[in-house]
Coordinates of C-alpha atoms in Angstrom, one line a residue:
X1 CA 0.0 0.0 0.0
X2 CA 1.5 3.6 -1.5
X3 CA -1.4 5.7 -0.3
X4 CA -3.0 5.1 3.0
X5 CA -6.7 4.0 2.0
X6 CA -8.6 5.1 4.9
X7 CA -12.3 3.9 5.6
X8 CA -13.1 7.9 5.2
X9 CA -11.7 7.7 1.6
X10 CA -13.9 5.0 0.9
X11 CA -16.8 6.7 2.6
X12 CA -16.3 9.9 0.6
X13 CA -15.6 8.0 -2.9
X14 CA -18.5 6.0 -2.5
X15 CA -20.8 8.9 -1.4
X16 CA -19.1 12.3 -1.7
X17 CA -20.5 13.2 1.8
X18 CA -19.1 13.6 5.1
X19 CA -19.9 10.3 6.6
X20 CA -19.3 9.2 10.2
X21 CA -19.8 6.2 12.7
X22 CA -22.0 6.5 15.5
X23 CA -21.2 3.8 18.1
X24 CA -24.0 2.9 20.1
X25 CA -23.7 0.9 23.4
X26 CA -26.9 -1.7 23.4
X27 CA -27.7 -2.7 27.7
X28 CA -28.4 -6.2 27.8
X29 CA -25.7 -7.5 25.3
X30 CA -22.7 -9.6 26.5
X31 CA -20.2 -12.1 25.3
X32 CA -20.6 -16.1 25.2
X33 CA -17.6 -15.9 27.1
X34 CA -18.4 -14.5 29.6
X35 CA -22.2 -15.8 30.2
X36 CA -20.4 -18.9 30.3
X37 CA -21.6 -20.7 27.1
X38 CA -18.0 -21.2 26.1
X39 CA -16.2 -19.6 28.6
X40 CA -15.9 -17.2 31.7
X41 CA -14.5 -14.2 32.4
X42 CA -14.4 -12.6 29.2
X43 CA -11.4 -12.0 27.2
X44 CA -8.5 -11.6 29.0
X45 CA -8.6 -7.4 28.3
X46 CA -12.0 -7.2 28.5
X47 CA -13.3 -4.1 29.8
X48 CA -16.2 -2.4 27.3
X49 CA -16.3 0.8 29.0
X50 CA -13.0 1.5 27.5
X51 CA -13.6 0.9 24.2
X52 CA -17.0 2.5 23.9
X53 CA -17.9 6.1 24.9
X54 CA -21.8 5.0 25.4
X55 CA -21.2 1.6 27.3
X56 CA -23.9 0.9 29.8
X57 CA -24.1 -2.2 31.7
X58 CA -27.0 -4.0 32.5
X59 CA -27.5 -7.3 34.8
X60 CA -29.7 -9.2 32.8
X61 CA -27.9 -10.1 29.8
X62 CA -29.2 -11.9 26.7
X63 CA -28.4 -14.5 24.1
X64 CA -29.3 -16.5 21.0
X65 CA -31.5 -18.9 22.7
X66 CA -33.2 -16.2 24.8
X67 CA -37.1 -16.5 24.6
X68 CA -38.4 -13.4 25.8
X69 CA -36.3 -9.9 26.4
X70 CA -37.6 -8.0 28.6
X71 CA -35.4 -4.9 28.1
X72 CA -36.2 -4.2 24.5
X73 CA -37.8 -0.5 24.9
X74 CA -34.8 0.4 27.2
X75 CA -32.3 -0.6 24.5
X76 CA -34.5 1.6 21.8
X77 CA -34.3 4.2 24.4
X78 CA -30.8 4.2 24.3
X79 CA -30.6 3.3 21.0
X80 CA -32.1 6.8 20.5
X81 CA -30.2 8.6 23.1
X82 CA -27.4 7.7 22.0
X83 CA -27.5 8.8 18.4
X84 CA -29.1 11.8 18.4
X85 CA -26.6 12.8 21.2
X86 CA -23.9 12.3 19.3
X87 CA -25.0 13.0 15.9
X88 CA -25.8 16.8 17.0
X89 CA -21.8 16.6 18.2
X90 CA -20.9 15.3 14.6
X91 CA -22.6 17.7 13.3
X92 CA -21.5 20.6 15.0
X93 CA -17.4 19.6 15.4
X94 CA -17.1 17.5 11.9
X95 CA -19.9 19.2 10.1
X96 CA -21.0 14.8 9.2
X97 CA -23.2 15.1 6.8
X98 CA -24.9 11.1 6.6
X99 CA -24.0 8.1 10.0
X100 CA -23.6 4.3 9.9
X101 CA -25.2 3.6 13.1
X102 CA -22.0 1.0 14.9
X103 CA -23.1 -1.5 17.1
X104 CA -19.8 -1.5 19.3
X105 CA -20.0 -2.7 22.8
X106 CA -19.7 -6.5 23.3
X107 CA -21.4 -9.3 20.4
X108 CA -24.4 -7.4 18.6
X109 CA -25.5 -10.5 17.2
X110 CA -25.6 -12.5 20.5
X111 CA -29.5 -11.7 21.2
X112 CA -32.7 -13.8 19.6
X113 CA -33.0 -12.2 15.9
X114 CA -36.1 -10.5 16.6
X115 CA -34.5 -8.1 18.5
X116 CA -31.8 -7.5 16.2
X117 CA -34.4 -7.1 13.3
X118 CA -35.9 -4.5 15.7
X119 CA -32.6 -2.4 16.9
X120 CA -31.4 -3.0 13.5
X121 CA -34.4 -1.7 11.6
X122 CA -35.1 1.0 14.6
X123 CA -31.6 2.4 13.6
X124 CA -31.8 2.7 10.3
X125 CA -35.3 4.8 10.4
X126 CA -33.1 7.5 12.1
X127 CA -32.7 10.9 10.1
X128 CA -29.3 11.0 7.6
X129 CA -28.4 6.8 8.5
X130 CA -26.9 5.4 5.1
X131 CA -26.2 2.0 7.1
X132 CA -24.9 -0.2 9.9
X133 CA -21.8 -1.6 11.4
X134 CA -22.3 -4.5 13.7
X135 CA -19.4 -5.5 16.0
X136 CA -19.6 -9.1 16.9
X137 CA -17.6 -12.7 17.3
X138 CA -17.7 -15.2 14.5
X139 CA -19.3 -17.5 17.0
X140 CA -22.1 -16.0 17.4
X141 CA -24.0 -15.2 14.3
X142 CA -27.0 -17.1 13.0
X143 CA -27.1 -17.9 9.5
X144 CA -30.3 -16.4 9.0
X145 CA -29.1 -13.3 10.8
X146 CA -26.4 -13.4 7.9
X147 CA -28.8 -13.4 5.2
X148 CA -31.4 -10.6 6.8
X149 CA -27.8 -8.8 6.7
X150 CA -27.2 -9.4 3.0
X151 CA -30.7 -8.5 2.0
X152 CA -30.3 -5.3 3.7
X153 CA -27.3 -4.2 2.0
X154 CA -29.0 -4.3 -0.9
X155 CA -30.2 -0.9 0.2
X156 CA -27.8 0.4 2.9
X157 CA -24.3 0.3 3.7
X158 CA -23.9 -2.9 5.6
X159 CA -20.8 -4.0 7.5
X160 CA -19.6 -6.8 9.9
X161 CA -16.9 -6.3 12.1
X162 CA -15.5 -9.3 13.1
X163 CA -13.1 -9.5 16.7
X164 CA -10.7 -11.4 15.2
X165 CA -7.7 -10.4 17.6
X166 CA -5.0 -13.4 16.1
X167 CA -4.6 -16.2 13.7
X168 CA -2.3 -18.2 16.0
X169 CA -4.7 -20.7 18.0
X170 CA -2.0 -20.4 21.1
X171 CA -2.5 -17.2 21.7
X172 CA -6.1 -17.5 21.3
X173 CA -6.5 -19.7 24.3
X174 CA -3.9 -17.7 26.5
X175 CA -6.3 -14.9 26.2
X176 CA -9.6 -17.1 26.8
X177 CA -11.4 -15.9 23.1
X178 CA -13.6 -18.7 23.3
X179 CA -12.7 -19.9 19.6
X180 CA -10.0 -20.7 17.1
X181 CA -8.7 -19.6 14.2
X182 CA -11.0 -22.1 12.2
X183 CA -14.1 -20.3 13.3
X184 CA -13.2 -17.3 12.1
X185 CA -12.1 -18.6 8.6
X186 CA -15.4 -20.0 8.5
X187 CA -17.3 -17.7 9.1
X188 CA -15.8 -15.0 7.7
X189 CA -16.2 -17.3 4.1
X190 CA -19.6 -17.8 4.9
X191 CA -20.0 -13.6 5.4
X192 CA -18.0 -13.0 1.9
X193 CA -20.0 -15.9 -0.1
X194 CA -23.2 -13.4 0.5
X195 CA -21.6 -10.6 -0.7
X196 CA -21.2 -8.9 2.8
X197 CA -18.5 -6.2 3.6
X198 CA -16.3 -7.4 6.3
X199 CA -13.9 -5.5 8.8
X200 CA -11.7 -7.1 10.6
X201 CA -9.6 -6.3 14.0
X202 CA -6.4 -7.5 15.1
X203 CA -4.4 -6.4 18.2
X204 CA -1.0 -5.9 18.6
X205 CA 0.9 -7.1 22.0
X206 CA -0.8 -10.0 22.6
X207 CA 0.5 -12.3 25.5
X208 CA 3.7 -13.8 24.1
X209 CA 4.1 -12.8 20.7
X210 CA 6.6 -11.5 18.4
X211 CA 6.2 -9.8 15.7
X212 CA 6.6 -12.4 13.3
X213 CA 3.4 -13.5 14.8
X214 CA 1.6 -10.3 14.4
X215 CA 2.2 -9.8 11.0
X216 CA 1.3 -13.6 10.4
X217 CA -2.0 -12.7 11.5
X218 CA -2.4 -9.7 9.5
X219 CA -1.5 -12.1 6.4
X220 CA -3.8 -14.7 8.0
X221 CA -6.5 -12.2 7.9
X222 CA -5.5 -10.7 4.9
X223 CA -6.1 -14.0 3.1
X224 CA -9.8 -13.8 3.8
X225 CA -10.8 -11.4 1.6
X226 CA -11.6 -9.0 4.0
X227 CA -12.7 -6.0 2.8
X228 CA -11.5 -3.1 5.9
X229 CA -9.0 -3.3 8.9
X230 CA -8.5 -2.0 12.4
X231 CA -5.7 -2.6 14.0
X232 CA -5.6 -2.1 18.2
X233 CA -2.4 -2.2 20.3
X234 CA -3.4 -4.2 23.8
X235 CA -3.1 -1.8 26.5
X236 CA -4.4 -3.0 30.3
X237 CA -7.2 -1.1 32.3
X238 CA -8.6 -1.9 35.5
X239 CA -11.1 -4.9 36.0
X240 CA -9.8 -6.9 33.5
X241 CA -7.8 -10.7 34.5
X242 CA -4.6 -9.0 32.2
X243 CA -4.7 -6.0 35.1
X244 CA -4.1 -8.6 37.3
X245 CA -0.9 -10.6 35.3
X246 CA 0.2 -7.1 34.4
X247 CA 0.3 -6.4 38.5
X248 CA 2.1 -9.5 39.2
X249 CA 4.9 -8.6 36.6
X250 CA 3.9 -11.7 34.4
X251 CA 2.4 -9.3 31.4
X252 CA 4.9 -6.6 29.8
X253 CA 3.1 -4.3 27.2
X254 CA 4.3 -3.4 23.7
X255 CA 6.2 -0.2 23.2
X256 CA 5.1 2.6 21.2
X257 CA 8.1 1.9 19.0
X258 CA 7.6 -2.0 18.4
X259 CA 3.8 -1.0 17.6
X260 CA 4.7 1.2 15.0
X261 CA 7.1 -1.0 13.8
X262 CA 4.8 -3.7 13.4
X263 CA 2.0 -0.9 12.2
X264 CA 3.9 0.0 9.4
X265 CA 4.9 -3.4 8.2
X266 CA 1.2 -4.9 8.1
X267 CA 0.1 -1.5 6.6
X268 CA 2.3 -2.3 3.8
X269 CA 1.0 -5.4 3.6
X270 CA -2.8 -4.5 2.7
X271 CA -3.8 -4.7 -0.6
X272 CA -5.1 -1.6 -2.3
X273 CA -8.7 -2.4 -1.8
X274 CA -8.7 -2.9 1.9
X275 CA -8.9 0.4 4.0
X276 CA -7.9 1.1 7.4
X277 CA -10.6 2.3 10.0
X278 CA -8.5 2.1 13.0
X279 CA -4.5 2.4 13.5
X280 CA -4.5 2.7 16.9
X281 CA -6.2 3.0 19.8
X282 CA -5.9 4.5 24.2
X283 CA -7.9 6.0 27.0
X284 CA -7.6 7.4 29.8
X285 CA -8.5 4.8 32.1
X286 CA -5.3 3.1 31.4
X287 CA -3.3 1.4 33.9
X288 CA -0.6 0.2 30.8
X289 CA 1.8 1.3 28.6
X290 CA 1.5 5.1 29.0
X291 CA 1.9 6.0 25.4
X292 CA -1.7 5.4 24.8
X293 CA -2.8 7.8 26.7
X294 CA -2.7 10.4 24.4
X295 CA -4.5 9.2 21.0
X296 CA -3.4 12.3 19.0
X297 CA 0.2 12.2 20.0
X298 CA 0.2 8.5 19.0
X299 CA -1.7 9.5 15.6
X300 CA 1.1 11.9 15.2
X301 CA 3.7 9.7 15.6
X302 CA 2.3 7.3 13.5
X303 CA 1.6 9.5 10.8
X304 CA 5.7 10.9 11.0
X305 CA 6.1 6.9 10.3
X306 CA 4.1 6.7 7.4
X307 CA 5.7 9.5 5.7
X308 CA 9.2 7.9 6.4
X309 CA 8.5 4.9 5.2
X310 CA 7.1 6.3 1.8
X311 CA 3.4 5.7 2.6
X312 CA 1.5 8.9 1.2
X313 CA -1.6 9.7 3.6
X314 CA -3.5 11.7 0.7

């Protein structure tokens, strides 16, 4: 990749609008790893609220075999809240012209498919919405979910944004994901063979591997005909189990330099149709490494890299 292909450039080539995400935080969704279908505890760097600036939790949770839901109008409620919150911020700081409603905290295809149909359909009613972005696991999406997906695109910008996190199996265990690599191939074939866009996310820092790792993951992924990309270093934050390996000294996170590194290698990896929504990521409620703290300094950094290494950004 010569010239960074951002997710914006595709938005704006596509549409000739100023387009942006909306992520919306859903009460009630979870993880079948941590409601204990196939695991507990949750990922190993789990922690929602610091991903997501509209995570809510909730105690009752649902899932695919759920027969009632009995939160429904509290989720639309915040379904609503939460968009029309922060599409008046859009508007006013970005001047965003059109939103793709994203579905972000936790699996938002873990809930019986009535209520996604609802949410889903609820969402895209909303003034200036060209679409959707649905974050989920590749273990927990219904076929028939898939193909309501798929006949959906055929009028609005649908995506699927698939945790993917590594291709090497090992590491998928160390950090308690729930599945294997197989899944994901799977699935992600399945997505593809209906004609769906796919983004998918890797991190960066995993427990115990190299780089040679990471970017066999990125070619791993790559190798699915995926169609977008974020890529996430692993940072700790309180309340997750890595807080407490990081605590006893058995977790040591990446450096803003190896993270670059690695950044700019699987950038120039991508073919020229995949974009790049995410290069990075931080927050504030950060117990580790300090460099992501401060997104825009890492953005800045990362862009000085790019330029060096002969990747134009325009």
């Amino acid at each position: 990749m010569d010239i960074l292909y951002t997710f914006g450039k595709y938005l704006k080539q596509k549409y000739n609008k100023k387009i942006k995400k909306v992520p919306i935080s859903i009460p009630g969704f979870t993880c079948p790893n941590i409601d204990g279908t196939v695991a507990r505890g949750g990922c190993v760097f789990c922690e929602n609220e610091s991903f997501s600036p509209n995570f809510q939790k909730e105690k009752f949770t649902l899932n695919l075999k759920s027969k009632e839901n009995p939160l429904l109008q509290k989720q639309l409620n915040a379904l609503k809240f939460q968009f029309f919150n922060t599409v008046e911020l859009y508007k006013r700081i970005y001047g965003s012209e059109k939103f793709i409603v994203y579905f972000q905290s936790f699996t938002n295809t873990y809930a019986p498919f009535e209520t996604l149909k609802t949410l889903y359909e609820t969402a895209l009613q909303f003034p200036d919405v060209i679409g959707l972005s649905i974050g989920t696991r590749t273990d927990s999406i219904e076929d028939k979910t898939l193909q309501y997906l798929k006949d959906l695109s055929n009028k609005y910008e649908i995506w699927i944004e698939y945790g993917i996190q590594s291709s090497n199996n090992e590491t998928l265990k160390k950090i308690n994901r729930g599945h294997d690599f197989e899944n994901v191939k799977e699935t992600v074939k399945k997505t593809k063979e209906l004609g769906l866009n796919v983004c998918g996310h890797l991190i960066f820092g995993l427990p115990g591997e190299s780089q040679k790792e990471m970017l066999q993951s990125v070619k791993d992924t790559i190798e699915l005909n995926i169609d977008s990309i974020k890529f996430h270093p692993l940072y700790v934050t309180d309340n997750t189990l890595l807080a407490l390996e990081y605590k006893k000294g058995n977790f040591t996170p990446i450096s803003e330099k190896d993270y670059i590194d690695t950044l700019i290698k699987a950038i120039k990896m991508l073919p020229q149709n995949v974009s790049i929504q995410r290069m990075t990521a931080g927050t504030s409620n950060l117990l580790a490494p300090a460099w992501c703290r401060d997104k825009s300094k890492q953005i800045s950094h990362i862009h000085k890299a790019l330029i060096k290494a002969g990747i134009k950004l325009k």
